[in-house]
Short mmCIF file of C-alpha atoms and ligand atoms in Angstrom, two decimals:
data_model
loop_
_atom_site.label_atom_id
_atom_site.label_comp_id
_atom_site.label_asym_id
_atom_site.label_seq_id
_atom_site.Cartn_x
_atom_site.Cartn_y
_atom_site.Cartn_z
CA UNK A 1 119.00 123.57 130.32
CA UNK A 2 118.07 120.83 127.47
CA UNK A 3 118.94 118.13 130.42
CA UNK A 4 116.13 120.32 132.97
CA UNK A 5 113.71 120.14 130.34
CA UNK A 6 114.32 116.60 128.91
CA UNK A 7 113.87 115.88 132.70
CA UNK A 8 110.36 117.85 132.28
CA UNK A 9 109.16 116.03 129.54
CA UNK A 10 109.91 112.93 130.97
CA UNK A 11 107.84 113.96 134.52
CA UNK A 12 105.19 115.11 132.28
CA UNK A 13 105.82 112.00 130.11
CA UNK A 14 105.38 110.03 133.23
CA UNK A 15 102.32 111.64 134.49
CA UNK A 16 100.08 111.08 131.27
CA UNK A 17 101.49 107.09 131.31
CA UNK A 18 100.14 106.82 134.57
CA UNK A 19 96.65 108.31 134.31
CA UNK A 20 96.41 106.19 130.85
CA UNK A 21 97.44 103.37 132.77
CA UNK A 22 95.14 103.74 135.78
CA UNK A 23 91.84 104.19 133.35
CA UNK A 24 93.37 100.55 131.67
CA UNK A 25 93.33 98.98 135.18
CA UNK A 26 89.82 100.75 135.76
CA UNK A 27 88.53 99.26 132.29
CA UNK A 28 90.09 95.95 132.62
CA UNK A 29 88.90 95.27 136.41
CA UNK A 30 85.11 96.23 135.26
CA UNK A 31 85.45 94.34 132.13
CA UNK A 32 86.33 91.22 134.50
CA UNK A 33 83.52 91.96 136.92
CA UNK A 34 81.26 92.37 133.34
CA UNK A 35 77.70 90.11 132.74
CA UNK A 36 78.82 89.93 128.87
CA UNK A 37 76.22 87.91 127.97
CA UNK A 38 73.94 91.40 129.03
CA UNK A 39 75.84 94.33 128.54
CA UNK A 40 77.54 93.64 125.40
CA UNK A 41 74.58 95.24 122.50
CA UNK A 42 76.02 95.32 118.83
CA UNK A 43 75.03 97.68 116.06
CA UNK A 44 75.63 96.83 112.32
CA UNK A 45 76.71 99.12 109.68
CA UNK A 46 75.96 98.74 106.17
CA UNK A 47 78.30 97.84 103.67
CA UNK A 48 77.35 99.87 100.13
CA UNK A 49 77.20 98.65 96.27
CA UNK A 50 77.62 102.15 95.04
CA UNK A 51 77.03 100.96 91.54
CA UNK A 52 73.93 99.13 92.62
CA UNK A 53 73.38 101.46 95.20
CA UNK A 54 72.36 99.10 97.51
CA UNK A 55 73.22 97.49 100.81
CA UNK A 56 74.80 94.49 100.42
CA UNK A 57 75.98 93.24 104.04
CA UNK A 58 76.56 94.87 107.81
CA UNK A 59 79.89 94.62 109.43
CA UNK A 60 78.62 93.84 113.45
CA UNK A 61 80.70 96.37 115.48
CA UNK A 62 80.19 95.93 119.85
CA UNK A 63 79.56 98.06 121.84
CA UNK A 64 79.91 97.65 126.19
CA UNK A 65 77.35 99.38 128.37
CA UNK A 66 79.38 99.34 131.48
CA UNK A 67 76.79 99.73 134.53
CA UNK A 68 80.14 101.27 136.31
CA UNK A 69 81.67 103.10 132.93
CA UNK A 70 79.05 103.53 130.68
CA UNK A 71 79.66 103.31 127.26
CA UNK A 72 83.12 102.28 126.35
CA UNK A 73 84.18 101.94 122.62
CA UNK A 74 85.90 98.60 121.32
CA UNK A 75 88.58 100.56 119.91
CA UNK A 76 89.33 100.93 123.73
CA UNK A 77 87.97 97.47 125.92
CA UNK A 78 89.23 94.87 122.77
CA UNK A 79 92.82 95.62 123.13
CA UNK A 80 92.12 95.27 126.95
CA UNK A 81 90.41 92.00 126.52
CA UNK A 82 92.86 91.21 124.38
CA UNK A 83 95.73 90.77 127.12
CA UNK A 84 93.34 89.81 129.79
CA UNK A 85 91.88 86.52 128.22
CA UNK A 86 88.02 87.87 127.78
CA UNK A 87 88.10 88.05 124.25
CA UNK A 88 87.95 84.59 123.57
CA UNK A 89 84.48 84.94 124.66
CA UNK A 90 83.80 87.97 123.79
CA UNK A 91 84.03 86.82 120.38
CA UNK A 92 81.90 83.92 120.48
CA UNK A 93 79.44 86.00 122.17
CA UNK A 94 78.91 88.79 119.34
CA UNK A 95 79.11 85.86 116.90
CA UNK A 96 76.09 84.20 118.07
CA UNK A 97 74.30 87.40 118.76
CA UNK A 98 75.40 88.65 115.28
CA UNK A 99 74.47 85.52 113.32
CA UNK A 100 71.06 85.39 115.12
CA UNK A 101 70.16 89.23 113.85
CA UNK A 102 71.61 88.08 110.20
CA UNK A 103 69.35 85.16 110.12
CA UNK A 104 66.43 88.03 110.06
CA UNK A 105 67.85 89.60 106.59
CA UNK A 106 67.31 88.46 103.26
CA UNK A 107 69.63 86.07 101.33
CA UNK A 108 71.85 88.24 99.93
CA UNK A 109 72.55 89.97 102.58
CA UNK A 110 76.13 88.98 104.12
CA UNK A 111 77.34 89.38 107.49
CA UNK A 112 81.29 90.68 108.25
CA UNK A 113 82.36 90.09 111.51
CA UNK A 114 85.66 91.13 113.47
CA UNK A 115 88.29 88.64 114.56
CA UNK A 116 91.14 89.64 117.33
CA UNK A 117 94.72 88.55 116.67
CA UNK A 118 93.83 86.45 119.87
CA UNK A 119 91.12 84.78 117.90
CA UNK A 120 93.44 83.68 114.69
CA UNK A 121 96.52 82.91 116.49
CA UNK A 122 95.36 80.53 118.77
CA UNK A 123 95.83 77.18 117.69
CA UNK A 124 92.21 75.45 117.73
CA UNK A 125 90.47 78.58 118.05
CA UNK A 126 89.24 78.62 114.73
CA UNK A 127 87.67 75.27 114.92
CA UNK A 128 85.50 76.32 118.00
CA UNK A 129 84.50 79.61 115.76
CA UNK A 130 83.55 77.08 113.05
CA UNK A 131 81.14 75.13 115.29
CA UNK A 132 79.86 78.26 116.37
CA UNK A 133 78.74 79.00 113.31
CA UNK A 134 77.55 75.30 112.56
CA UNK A 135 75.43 75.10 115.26
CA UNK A 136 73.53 78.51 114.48
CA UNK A 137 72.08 76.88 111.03
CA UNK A 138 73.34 80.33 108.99
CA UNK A 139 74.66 79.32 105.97
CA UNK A 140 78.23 80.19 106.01
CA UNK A 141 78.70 81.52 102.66
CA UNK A 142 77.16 84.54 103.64
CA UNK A 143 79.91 85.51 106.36
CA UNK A 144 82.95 87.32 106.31
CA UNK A 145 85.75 87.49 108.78
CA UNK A 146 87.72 90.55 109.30
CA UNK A 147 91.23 90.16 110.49
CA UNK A 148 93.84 92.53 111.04
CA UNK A 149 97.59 93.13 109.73
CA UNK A 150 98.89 92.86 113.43
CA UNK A 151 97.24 89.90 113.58
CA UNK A 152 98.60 88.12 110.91
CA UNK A 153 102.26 89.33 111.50
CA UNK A 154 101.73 88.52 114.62
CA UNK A 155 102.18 84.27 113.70
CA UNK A 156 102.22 84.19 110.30
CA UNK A 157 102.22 80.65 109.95
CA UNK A 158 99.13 79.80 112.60
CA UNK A 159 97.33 82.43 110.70
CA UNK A 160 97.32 80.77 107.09
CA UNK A 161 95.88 77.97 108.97
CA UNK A 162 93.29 79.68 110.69
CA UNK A 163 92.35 81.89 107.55
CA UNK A 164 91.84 78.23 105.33
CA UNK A 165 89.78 76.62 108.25
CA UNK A 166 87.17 79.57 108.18
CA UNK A 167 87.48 79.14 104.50
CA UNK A 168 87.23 75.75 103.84
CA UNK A 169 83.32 75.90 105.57
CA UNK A 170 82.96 78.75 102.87
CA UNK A 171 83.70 81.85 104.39
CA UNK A 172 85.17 84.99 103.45
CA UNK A 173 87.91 86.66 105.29
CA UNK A 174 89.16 89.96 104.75
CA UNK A 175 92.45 92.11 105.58
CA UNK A 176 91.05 94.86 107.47
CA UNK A 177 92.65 98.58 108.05
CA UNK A 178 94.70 97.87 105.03
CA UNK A 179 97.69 99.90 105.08
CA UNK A 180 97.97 101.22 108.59
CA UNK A 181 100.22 97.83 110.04
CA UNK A 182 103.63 96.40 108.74
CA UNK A 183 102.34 93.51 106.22
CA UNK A 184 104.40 93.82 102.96
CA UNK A 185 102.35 93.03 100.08
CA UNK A 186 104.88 89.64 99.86
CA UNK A 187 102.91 88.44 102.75
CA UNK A 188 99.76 89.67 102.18
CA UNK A 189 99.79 87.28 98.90
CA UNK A 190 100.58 84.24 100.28
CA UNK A 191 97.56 84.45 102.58
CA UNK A 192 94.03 82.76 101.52
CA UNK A 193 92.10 85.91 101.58
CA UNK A 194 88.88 87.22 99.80
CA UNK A 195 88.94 91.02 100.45
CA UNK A 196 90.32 93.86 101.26
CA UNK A 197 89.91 96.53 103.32
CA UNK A 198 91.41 99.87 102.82
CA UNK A 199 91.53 101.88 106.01
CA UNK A 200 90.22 105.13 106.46
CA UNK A 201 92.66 107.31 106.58
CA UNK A 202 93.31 106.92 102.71
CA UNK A 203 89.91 108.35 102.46
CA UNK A 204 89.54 111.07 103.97
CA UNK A 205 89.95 114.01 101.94
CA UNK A 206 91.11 112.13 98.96
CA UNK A 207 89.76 114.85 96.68
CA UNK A 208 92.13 117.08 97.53
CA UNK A 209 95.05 114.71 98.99
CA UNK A 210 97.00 113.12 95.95
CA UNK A 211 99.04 111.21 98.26
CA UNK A 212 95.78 109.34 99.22
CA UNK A 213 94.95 109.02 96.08
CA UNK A 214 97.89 107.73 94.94
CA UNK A 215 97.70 105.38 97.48
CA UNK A 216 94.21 103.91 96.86
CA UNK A 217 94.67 103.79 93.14
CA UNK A 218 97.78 101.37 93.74
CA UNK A 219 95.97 99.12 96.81
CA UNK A 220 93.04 98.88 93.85
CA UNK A 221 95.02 97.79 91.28
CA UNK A 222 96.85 95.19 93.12
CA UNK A 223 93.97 93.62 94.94
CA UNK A 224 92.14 93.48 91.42
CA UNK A 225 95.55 91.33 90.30
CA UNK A 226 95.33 89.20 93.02
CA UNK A 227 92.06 88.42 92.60
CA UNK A 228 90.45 90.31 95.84
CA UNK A 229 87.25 92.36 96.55
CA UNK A 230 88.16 96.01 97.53
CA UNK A 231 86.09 97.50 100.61
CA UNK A 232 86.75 101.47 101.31
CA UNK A 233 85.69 102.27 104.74
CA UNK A 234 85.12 105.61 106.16
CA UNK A 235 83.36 107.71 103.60
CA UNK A 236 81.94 110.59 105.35
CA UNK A 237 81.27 113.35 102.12
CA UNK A 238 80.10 113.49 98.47
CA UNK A 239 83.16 114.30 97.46
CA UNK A 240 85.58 111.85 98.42
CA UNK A 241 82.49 108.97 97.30
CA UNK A 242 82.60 110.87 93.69
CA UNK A 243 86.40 110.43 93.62
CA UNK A 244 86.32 106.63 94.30
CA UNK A 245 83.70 106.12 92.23
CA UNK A 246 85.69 107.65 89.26
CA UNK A 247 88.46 104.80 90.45
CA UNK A 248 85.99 101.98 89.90
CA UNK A 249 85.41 101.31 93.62
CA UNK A 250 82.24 99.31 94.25
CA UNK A 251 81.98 98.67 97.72
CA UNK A 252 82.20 101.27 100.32
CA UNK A 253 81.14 101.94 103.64
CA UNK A 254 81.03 105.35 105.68
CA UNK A 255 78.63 107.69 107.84
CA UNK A 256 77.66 108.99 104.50
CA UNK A 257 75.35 106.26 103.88
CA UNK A 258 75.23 104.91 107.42
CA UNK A 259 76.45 105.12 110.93
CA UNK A 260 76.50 101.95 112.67
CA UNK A 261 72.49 101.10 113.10
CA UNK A 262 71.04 99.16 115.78
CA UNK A 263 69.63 95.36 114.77
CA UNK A 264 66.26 96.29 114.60
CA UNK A 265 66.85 99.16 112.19
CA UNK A 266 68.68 96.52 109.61
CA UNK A 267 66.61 95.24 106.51
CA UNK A 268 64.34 92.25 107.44
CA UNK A 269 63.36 89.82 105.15
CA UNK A 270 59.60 90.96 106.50
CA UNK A 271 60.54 94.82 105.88
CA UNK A 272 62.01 94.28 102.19
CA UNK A 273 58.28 91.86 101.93
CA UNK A 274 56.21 94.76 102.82
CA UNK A 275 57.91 97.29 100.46
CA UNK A 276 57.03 94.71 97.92
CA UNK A 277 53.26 94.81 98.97
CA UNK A 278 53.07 98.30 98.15
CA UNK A 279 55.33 98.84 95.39
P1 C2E B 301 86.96 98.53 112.22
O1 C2E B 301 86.65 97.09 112.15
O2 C2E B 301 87.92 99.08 111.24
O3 C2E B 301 85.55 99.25 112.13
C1 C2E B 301 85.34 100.50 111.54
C2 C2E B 301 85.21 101.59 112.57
O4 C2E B 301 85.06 102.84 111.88
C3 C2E B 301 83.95 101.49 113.44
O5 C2E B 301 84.26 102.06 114.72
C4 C2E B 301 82.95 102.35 112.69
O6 C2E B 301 81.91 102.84 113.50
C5 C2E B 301 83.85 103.47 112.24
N1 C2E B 301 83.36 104.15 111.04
C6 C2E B 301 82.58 103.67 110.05
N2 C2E B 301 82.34 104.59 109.09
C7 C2E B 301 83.01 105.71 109.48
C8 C2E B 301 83.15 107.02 108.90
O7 C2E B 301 82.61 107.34 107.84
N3 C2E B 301 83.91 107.89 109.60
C9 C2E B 301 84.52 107.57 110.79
N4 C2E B 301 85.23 108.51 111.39
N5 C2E B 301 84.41 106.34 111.36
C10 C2E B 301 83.65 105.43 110.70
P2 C2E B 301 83.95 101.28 116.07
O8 C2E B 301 82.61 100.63 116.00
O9 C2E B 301 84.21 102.24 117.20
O10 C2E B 301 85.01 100.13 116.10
C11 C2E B 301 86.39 100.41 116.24
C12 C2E B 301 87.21 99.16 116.07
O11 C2E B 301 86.98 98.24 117.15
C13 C2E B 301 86.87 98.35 114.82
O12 C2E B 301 87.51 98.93 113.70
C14 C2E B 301 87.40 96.99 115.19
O13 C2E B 301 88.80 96.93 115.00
C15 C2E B 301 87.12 96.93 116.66
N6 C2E B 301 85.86 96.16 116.86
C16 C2E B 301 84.57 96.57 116.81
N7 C2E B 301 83.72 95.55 117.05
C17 C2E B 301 84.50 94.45 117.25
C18 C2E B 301 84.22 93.07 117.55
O14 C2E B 301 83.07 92.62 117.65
N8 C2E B 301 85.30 92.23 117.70
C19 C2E B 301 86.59 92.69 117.59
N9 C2E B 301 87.59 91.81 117.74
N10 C2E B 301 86.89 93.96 117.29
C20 C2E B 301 85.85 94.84 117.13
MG1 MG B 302 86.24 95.81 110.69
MG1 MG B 303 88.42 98.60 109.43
MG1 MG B 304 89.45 101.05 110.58
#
């Protein structure tokens, strides 16, 4: 009987696999077919100083308006373009549209973008991100990179090199998703980083979790030794915000402040000049 339903799971096993696998060919064939330079739109979220209480960046997050699909979320077309060789220009694409919105904010105002592992473990790719953001005029101080674990662990060594290019123009680049990949905390140090992001899931609930707790007090304390910014993403209620706060977390971002807002609802260095006008 175990062997008849082993054999079960496996058909059923077999049949999920295969839908999964025909909406990946559906996805990847229209994101080949794609006008990018159209149908990609980006929205920005803001990234919090909850002891200012003030915005002090936007992380640029994608978003594809598929004429065939419709609206497909990165967290499902990147890994696609990923293996099928788009994202090379994917990226370059939602840099230049990013840095063009970010030129509209006001100085202190940073901008974090997303890197794929593609985009770090290529050798050379770095420099053409770099000229990229040369050409655009935005002063490169103000950007941020985000990279991810799998990324790094993915070529360790082309990775340091990558990181230091993006950081030798004066750029920040963060670990993002902290804690969800396979990067020992060995490896993590060795890498020229300027912040850290701790995923999610560590948040959620952390008032009443105190393995999540636990966990964020310790990521804290170690990227305050080595010398890194901490970023908490996902805050969605009062609660978990009041807990964090109590841990001496300053940066946070989360659908309690923000969902991800269109460009034309960020703050423009005309907007912030008309609230001055009246105040
Ligand atoms: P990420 O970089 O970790 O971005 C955070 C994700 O969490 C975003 O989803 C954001 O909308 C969502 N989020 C923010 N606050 C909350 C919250 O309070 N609660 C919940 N439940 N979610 C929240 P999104 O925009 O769907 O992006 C998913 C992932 O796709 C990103 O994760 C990133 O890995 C990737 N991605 C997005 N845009 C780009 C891009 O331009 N390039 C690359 N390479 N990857 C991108
Ligand atoms: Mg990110
Ligand atoms: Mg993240
Ligand atoms: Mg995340």
């Amino acid at each position: 009987a175990a062997k008849r339903n082993q054999r079960a799971g496996a058909v059923i096993f077999n049949a999920v696999q295969a839908s999964e696998l025909s909406r990946q060919k559906t996805v990847e064939e229209a994101l080949l077919a794609a006008d990018l330079e159209t149908e990609l739109q980006l929205v920005f979220q803001p990234i919090i100083d909850i002891a200012l209480d003030k915005t002090v960046g936007y992380e640029a997050l994608v978003r594809w308006h598929s004429p065939s699909l419709g609206l497909v979320s990165p967290g499902e077309f990147i890994p696609i373009a990923e293996h099928t060789g788009r994202i090379g220009l994917i990226t370059r694409l939602v840099l230049k549209q990013a840095l063009e919105v970010a030129k509209t904010w006001p100085d202190d105002i940073y901008l974090s973008c997303n890197l794929s592992p593609h985009d770090i473990t290529t050798p050379d790719y770095a420099l053409r991100i770099v000229s990229t953001v040369m050409s655009s005029g935005f002063n490169p101080r103000r950007i941020n990179f985000e990279i991810t674990e799998t990324a790094v662990m993915h070529d360790f060594d082309q990775a340091i090199i990558s990181i230091q290019l993006l950081r030798d123009i004066g750029a920040g680049v963060s670990l993002d998703d902290f804690g969800t990949g396979y990067s020992s905390l060995n490896h993590v140090h060795k890498l020229p980083l300027t912040k850290i992001k701790i995923d999610s899931s560590f948040v959620r609930d952390i008032h009443i979790l105190p393995s999540s707790f636990q966990i964020v007090k310790s990521v804290l304390a170690l990227s305050a030794e080595m010398g890194l910014e901490a970023i908490v993403e996902g805050v969605e209620t009062a609660e978990e915000l009041a807990v964090l706060k109590d841990l001496g977390v300053r940066s946070v971002q989360g659908f309690y402040f923000s969902r991800p807002v269109p460009a034309s609802e960020t703050i423009s260095t005309q907007s912030v000049e008309r609230q001055q006008i009246r105040a």
